[in-house]
XYZ file of C-alpha atoms in Angstrom:
618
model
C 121.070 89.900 88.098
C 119.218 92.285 86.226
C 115.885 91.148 84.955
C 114.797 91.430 81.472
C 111.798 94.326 80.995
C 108.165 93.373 80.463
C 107.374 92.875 76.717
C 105.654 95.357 74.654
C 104.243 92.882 73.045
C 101.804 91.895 75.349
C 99.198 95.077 75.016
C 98.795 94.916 70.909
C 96.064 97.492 70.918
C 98.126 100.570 70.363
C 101.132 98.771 68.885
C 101.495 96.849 66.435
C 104.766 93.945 66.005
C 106.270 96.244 63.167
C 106.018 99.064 65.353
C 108.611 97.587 67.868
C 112.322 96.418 67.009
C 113.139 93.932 64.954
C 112.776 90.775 66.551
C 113.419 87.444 65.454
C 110.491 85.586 63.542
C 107.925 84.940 65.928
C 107.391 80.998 66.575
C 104.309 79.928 65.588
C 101.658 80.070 68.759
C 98.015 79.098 69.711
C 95.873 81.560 68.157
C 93.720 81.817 71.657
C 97.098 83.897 72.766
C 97.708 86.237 69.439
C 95.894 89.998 70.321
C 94.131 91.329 67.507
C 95.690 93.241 64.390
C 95.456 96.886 64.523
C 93.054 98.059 62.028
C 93.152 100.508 59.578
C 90.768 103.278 59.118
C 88.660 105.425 61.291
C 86.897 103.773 64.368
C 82.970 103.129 64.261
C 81.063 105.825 66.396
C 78.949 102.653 67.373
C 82.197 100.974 69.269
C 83.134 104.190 70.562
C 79.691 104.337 72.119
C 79.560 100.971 73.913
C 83.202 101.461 75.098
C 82.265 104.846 76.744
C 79.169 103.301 77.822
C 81.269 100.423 79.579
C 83.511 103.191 81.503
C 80.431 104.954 82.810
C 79.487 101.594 84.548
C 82.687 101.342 86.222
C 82.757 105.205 87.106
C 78.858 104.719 88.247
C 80.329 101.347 90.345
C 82.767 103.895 92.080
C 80.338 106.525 92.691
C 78.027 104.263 94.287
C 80.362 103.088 96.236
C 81.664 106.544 97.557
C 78.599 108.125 98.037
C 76.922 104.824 99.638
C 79.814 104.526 102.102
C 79.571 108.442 102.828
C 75.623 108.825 103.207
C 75.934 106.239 105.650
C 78.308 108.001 108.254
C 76.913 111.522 107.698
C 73.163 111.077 108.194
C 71.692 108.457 110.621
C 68.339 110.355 110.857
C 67.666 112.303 107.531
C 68.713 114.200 104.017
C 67.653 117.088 103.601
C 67.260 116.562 99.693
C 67.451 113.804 96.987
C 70.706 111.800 97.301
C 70.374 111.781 93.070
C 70.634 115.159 93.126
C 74.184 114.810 95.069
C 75.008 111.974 92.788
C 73.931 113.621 89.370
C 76.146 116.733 90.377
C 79.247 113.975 90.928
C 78.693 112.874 87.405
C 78.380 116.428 86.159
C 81.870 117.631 87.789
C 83.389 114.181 86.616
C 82.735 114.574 82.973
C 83.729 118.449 82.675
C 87.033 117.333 84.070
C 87.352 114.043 82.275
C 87.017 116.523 78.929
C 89.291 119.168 79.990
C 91.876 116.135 80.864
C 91.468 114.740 77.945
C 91.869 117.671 75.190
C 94.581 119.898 77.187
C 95.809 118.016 80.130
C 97.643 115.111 80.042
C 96.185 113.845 76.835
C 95.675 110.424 78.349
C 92.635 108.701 77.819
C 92.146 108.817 81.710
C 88.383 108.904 83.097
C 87.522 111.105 85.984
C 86.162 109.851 89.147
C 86.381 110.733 92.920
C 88.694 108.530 94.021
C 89.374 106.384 97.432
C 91.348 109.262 98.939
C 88.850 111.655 99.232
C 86.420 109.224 100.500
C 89.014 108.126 103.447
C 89.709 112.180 104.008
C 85.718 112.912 103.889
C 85.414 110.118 106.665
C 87.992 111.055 108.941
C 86.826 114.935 108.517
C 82.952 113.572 109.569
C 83.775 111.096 111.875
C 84.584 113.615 115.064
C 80.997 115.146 114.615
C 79.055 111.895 114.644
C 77.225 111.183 117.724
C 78.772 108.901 120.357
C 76.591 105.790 119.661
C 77.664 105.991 116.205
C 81.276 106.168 116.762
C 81.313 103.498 118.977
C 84.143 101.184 117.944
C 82.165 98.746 115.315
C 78.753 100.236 115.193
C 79.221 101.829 111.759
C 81.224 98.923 109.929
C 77.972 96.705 111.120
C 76.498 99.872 109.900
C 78.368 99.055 106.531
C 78.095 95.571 105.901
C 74.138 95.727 106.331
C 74.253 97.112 102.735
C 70.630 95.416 101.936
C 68.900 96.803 104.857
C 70.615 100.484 104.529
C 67.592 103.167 105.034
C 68.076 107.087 104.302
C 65.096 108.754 104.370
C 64.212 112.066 103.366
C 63.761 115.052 105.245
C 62.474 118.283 103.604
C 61.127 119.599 106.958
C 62.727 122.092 109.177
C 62.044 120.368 112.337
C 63.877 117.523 111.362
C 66.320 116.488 114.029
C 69.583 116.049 112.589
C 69.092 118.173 109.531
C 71.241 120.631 110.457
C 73.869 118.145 111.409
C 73.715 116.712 108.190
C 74.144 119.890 105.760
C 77.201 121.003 108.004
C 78.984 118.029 107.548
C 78.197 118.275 103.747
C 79.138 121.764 103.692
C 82.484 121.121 105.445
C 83.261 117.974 103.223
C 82.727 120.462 100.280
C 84.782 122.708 101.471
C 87.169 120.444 102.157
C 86.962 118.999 98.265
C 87.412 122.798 97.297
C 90.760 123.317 99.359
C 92.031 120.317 97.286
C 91.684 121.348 94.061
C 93.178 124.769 94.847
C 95.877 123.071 96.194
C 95.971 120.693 93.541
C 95.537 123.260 90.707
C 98.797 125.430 92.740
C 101.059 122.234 92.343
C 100.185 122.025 88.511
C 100.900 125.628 88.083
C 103.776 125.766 89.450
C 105.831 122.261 87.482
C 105.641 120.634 91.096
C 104.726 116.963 89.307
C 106.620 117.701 86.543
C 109.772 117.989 89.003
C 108.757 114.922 91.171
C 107.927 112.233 88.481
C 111.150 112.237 87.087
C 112.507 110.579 90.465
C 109.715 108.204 90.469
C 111.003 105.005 89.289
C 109.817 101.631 89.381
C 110.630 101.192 92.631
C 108.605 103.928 93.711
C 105.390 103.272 91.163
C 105.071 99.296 91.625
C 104.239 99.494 95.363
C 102.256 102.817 95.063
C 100.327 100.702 92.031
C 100.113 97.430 94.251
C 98.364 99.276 97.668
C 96.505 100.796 94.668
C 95.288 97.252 93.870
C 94.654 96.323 97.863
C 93.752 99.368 98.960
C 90.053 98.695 97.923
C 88.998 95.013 98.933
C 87.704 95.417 102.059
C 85.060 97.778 100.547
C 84.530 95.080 97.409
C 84.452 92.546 99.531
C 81.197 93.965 102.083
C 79.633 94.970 98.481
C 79.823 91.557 97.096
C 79.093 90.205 100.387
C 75.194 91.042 99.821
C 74.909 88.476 97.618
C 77.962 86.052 96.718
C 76.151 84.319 93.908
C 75.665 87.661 91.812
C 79.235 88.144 92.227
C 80.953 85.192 91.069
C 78.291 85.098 88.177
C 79.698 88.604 87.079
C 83.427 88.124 87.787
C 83.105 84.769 86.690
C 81.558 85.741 83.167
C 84.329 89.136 83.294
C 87.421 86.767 83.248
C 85.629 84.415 80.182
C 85.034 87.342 78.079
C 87.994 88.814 78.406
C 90.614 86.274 79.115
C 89.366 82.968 77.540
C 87.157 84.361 74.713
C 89.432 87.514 74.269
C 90.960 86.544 70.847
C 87.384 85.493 69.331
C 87.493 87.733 66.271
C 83.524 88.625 64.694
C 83.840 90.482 61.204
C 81.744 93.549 61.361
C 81.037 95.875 58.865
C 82.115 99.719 58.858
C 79.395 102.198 59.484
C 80.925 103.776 56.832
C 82.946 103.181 54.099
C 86.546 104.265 53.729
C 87.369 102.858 50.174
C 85.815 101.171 47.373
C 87.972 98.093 48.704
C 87.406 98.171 52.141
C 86.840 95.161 53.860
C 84.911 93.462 56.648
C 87.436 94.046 60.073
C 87.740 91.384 62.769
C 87.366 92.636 65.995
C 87.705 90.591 69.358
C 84.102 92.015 70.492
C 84.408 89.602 73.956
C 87.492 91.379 75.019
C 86.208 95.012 74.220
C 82.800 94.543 75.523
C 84.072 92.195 78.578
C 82.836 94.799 81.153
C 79.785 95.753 79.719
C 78.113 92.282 78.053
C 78.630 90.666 82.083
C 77.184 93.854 83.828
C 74.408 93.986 81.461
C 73.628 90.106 81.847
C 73.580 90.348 86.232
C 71.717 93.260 85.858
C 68.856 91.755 84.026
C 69.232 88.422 85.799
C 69.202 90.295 89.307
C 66.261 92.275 87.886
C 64.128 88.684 86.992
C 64.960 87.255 90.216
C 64.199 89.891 92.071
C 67.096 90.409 93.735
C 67.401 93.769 95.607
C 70.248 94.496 97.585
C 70.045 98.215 97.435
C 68.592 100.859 99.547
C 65.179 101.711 97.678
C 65.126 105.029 98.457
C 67.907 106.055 96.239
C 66.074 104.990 93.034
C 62.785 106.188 93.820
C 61.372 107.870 90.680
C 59.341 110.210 92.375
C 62.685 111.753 94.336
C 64.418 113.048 91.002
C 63.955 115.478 88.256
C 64.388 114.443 84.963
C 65.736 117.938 83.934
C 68.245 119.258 86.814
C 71.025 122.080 85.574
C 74.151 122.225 88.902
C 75.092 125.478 89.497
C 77.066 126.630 92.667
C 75.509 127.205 96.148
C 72.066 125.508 95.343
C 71.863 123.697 98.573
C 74.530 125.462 100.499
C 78.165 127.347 99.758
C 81.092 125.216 101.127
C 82.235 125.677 104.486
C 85.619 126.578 105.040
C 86.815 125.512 108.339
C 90.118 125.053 109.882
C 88.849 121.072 109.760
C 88.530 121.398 106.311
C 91.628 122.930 104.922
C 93.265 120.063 106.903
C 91.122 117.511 105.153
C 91.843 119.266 102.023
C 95.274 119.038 102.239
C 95.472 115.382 102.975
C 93.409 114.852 99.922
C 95.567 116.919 97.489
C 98.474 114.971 98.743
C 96.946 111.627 98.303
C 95.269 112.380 95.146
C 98.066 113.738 93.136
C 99.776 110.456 94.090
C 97.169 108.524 92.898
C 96.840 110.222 89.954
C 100.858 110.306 88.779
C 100.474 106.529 89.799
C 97.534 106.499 87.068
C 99.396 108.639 84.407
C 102.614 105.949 84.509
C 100.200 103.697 84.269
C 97.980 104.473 81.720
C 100.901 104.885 79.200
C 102.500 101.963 79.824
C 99.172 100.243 79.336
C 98.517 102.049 75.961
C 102.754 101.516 75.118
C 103.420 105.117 75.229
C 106.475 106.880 76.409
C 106.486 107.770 80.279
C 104.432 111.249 80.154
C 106.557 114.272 80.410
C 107.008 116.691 82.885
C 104.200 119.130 81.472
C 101.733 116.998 80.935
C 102.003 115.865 84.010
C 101.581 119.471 85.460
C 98.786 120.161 83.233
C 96.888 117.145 84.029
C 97.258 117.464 87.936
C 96.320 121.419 87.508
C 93.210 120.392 85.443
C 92.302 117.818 88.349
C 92.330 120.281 90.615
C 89.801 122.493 88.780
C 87.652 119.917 88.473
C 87.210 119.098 92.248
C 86.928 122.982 92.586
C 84.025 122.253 91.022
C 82.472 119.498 92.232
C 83.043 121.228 95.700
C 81.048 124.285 94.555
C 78.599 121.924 93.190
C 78.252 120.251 96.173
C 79.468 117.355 95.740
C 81.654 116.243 99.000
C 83.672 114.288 96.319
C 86.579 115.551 93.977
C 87.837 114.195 90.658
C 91.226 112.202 89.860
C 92.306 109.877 87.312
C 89.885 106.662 88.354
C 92.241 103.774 88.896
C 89.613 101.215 88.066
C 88.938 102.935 84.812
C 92.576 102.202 84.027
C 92.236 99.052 84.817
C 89.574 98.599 82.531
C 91.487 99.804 80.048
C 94.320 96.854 80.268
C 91.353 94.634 80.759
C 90.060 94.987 77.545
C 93.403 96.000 76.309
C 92.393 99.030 74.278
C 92.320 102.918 74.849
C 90.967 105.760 72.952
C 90.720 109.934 73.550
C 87.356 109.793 71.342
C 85.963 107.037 73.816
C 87.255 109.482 76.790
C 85.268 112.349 74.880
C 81.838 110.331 74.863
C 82.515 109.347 78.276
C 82.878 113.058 79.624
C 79.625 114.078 77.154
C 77.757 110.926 78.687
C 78.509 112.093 82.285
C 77.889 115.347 81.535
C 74.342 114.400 80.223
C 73.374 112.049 83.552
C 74.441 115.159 85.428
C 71.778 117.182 83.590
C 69.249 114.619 84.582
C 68.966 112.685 88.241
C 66.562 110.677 86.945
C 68.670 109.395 84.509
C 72.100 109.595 87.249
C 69.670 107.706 89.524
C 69.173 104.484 87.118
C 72.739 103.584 87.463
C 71.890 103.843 91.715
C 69.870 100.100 90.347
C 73.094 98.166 89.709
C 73.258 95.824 92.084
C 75.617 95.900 94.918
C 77.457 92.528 94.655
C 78.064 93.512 90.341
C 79.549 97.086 91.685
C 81.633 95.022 93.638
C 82.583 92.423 91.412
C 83.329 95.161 88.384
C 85.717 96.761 91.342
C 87.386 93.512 92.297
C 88.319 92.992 88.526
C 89.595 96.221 87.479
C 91.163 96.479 90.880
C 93.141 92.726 90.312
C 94.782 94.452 86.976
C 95.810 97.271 88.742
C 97.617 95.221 91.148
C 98.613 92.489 88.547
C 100.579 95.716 86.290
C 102.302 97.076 89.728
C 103.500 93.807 90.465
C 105.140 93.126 86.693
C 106.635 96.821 87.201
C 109.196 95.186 89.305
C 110.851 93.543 86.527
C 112.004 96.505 85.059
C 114.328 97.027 88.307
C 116.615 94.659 89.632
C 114.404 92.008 91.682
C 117.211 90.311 93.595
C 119.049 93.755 95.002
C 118.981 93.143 98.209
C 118.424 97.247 98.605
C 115.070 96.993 95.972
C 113.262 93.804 98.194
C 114.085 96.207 101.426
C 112.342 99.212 99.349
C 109.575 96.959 98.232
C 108.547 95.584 101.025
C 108.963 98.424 103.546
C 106.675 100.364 101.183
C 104.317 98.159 101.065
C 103.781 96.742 104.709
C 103.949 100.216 106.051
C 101.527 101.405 103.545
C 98.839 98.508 104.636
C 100.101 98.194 108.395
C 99.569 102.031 109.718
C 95.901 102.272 107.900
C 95.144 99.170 109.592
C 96.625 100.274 112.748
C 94.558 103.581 113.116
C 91.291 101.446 112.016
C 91.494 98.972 114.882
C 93.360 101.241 117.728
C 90.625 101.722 120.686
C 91.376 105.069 120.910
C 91.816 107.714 118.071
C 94.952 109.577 117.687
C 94.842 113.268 119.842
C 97.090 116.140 120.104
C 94.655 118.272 121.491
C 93.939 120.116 118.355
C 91.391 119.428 116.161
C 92.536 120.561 112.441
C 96.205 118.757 113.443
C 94.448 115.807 114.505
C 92.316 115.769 111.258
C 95.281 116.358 108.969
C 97.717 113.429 110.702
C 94.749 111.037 110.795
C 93.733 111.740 107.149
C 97.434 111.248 105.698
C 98.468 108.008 107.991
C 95.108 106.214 106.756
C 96.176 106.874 103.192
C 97.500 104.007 101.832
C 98.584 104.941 98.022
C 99.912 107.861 99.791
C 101.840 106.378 102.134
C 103.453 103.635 99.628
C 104.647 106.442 97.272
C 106.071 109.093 99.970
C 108.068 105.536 101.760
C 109.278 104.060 97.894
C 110.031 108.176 97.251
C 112.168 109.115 100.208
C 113.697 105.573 100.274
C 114.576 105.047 96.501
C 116.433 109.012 96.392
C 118.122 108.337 99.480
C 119.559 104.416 99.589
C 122.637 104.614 96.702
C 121.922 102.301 93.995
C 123.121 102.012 90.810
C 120.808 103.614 87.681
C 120.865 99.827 86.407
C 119.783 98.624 89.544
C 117.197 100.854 90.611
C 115.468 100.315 86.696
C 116.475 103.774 85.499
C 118.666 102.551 82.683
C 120.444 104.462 80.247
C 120.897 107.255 82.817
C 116.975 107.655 81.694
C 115.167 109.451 84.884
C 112.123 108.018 83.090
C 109.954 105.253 84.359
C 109.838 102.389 81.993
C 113.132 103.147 79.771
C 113.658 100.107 79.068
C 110.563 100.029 77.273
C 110.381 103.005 75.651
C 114.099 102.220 73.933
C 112.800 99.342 71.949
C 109.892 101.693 70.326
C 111.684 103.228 66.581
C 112.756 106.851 66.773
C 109.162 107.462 64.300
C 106.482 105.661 66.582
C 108.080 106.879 69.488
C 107.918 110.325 67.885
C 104.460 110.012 66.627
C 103.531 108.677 70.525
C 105.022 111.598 71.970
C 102.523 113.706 70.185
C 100.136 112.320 72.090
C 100.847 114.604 74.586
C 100.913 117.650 72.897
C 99.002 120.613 73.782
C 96.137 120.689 71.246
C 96.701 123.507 68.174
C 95.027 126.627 68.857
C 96.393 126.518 72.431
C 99.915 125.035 71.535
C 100.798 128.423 69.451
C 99.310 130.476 72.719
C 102.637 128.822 74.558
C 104.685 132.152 73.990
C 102.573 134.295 75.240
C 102.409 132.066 78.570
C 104.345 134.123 81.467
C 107.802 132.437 82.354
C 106.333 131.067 85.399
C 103.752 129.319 83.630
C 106.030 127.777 80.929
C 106.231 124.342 82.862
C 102.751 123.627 81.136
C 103.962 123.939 77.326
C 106.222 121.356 75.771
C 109.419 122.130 75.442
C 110.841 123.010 71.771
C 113.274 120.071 72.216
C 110.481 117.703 73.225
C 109.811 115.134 69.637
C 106.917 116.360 68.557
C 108.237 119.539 67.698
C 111.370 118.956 66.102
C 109.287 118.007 62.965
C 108.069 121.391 62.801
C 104.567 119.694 62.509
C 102.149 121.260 64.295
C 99.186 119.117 66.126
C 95.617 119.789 64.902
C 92.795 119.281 67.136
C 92.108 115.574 65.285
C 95.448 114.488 65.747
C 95.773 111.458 68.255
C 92.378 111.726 68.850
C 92.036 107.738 68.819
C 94.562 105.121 70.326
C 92.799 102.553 69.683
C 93.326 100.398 66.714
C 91.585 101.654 63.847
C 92.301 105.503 64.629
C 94.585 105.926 61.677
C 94.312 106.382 58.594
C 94.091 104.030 55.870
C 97.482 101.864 55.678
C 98.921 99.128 53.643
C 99.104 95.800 55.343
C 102.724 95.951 54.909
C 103.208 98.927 56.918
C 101.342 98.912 59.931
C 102.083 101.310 62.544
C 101.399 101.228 66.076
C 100.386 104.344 66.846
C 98.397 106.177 63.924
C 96.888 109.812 63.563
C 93.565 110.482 62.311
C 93.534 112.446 59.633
């Protein structure tokens, strides 16, 4: 028995109720559970700013982490320059391809952050040049979980002893970061995502989205294990804001006005600001008490310039090893997986059609130049859609290009100054954990309600589920506690296996993938219904032909470059829509402004009678 799909309704902040198909009246309900009306008129640059400000935190929680975890294996005895300086240039990379992303990728509002998978790849690619003490079976996850006693000194000196150890490893992590992108950019070029997410299903995206969720809780757990107290305070005050005072409505006034009759708007101000009122209130709490459960040396003034500009081969070029194409490969594969998982996700979050083939080519290709970047930066982390960033977003229930804008200019701006980059290094541990832990529980809450959309009781989708899944947890686990690490007697081989079977996202798509396209099933049965290859059909059928035109637009190539598409060489065609493709037929064509906000209150002026769910700003 087929299950029923998940309801639109749920997510009202790009949709409105007229938007969908007609329904019967609505019973009356509590108003605790109504979402907010979409408003009409153009958003306040003031909201736009605190939203973007609330996705830096959660970016800045994932650097931290990434970076922290990183430092630690790599340098024991010394850095040879200010770890700000490495973080600033992450922030720098992260916003340039968070823009690009935004305006002529895959249009999504997705933030970009290094990701999990190039921190596991990165580890694995370091961990064979470590000393013996340190790899010593437990050494460095005691190393780890002493997060408030970490120490990384500097070293400017020549005669420092493990200096030279130290910018190798960098180098080769770079290098390694640089060999992804290419790799990554190749794929996009060439329509390979575009070709594969098509035969992604539900069966394949729920478990990929679940590991997604799990993947990361070891790490938030031995961050919020520094202090428990300052992590249940901000999770605690995280799931009030948003969940039990998300429909308390405040009327504020427009910063400017749209009509003589304009009115005051209600806006659930908890919900949208239910990331950045808890942060702010730890942080200032921590700072009273005292608390500090961060190394000391990372946010010493005196370390960092306030004015900074990145520019390739500052410190070093990246090092191009056999080692590090391996690692590179392993994180191209396990990126672009994450970040497909992120695209699905992201639209069904923001009720938009599953994205189409080329702008899921021209997102992944624009990922990829942005960790070619960051590697010749420096920085021995790439960019991908951020996972907890999307979780954010179906947190607060409310995305917006113009808020993904700000975000990249903001990040763009702490990459100009480490002093500035090097003030988020103050959060404390246990709220970088406890931001994690919530953004990461929505991830895993929207895999699991993917499975609805599929039949739940075919005996052939719980074997596909759960395969994916166990496997996907098991073999990481596996290689993490085996006494002795896995050897075929060549390095870059060894690298590459050990880097892909410690993958978890990776390994939960490639399983659901090869299992889903090779068990028979029925299109019914495996959620595709219709004879849809899309990934929430079911959805995207009750949206009206209009707002599921207007949605479509959404991922549009922006005007000037849309009327370059025929002058794009065949090969290169997979990146331009295809004349067929909605938001075309209309013969409109998409200005630069159009779409730019999908969040209630992007649109233009509208009757109350005719709301719309997803608006253009004019």
């Amino acid at each position: 028995m087929s299950r029923s799909p998940l309801n639109p309704n749920q997510l009202q902040s790009v949709g409105s109720q007229d938007a969908l198909a007609p329904l019967p009246p609505p019973v009356p309900q509590n108003p605790s559970t109504h979402s907010w009306d979409p408003l009409c008129g153009s958003l306040p640059w003031g909201l736009s700013c605190l939203l973007a400000l609330q996705h830096v935190l959660v970016m800045a929680s994932l650097l931290c982490v990434s970076h922290l975890l990183l430092l630690c294996s790599l340098s024991p005895e010394g850095l040879s320059y200010s770890p700000s300086q490495l973080l600033a240039s992450s922030f720098f990379s992260c916003g340039v391809s968070t823009i690009l992303q935004t305006w002529m990728g895959s249009r999504l509002p997705l933030v970009q952050a290094p990701s999990l998978e190039f921190l596991i790849s990165a580890l694995v690619l370091t961990s064979q040049k470590l000393p013996l003490a340190i790899q010593t079976p437990g050494n460095c996850e005691h190393r780890t979980r002493a997060r408030a006693s970490l120490m990384m000194h500097l070293c400017r000196g020549p005669s420092c002893h493990g200096l030279r150890h130290w910018n190798t490893s960098l180098q080769e992590v770079s290098g390694a970061v640089v060999v992804s992108g290419l790799l990554q950019g190749t794929m996009g070029l060439l329509g390979s995502p575009g070709r594969v997410f098509p035969h992604c299903g539900p069966l394949v995206l729920a478990p990929s989205l679940v590991v997604a969720g799990l993947s990361a809780h070891r790490e938030v757990a031995q961050f919020c294990s520094a202090h428990w107290g300052l992590a249940l305070l901000v999770i605690l005050l995280m799931v009030v804001c948003s969940q039990h005072l998300g429909s308390s409505q405040f009327h504020v006034c427009p910063w400017r006005r749209a009509s003589a009759s304009s009115t005051h708007t209600p806006l659930p101000a908890f919900r949208l600001l239910s990331v950045l009122i808890p942060v702010a209130c730890v942080w200032i709490v921590s700072a009273f008490l005292g608390f500090s459960v961060i190394p000391q040396e990372l946010s010493a003034p005196t370390k960092a310039p306030w004015i900074w500009l990145p520019h390739p081969g500052e410190w070093n070029w990246p090092l191009l090893t056999p080692r590090a194409l391996a690692a590179g490969i392993s994180m191209a594969l396990a990126a672009s997986t994450s970040s497909l998982g992120c695209y699905a996700l992201c639209g069904r979050l923001l009720h938009l059609p599953p994205p189409p083939p080329h702008a899921c080519s021209r997102g992944l290709s624009l990922e990829g130049l942005g960790s070619v970047l960051a590697g010749l930066l420096g920085s021995p982390m790439g960019t991908a859609s951020s996972f907890p960033n999307v979780g954010k977003v179906g947190l607060i229930q409310a995305g917006s290009q113009q808020v993904a804008h700000l975000v990249g200019l903001l990040c763009m701006g702490l990459g100009l100054s480490p002093r500035l980059a090097q003030l988020l290094t103050t959060i404390p541990l246990p709220v970088v954990g406890g931001v994690l832990g919530v953004t990461q529980a929505v991830v895993l809450s929207a895999g699991f309600s993917s499975f609805y959309l599929a039949d739940i009781d075919s005996g052939r989708n719980i074997f596909i589920v759960g395969f994916s899944i166990f496997m996907a947890l098991l073999l990481p686990r596996w290689f993490r506690e085996a006494p002795v690490l896995f050897s075929t007697g060549w390095s870059p081989l060894d690298v590459l296996l050990h880097s892909l079977l410690t993958q978890p996202i990776f390994l939960a798509g490639l399983s659901g993938f090869l299992l889903e396209n090779t068990i028979p099933g029925t299109q019914l049965e495996r959620g595709l219904g219709q004879g849809l290859p899309s990934v929430f059909t079911a959805q995207e059928a009750r949206m009206p032909q209009k707002p599921r035109e207007k949605a479509a637009q959404v991922y549009r190539l922006p005007f000037p470059i849309q009327n370059l598409c025929p002058c794009i060489p065949q090969p290169l065609r997979c990146l331009c829509p295809l004349p067929e493709d909605p938001g075309d037929e209309e013969g409109g064509s998409s200005e630069p402004e159009e779409m730019a906000d999908l969040l209630p209150g992007s649109g233009e002026p509208c009757p109350e009678s005719s709301r719309e769910g997803f608006r253009s700003q004019k």
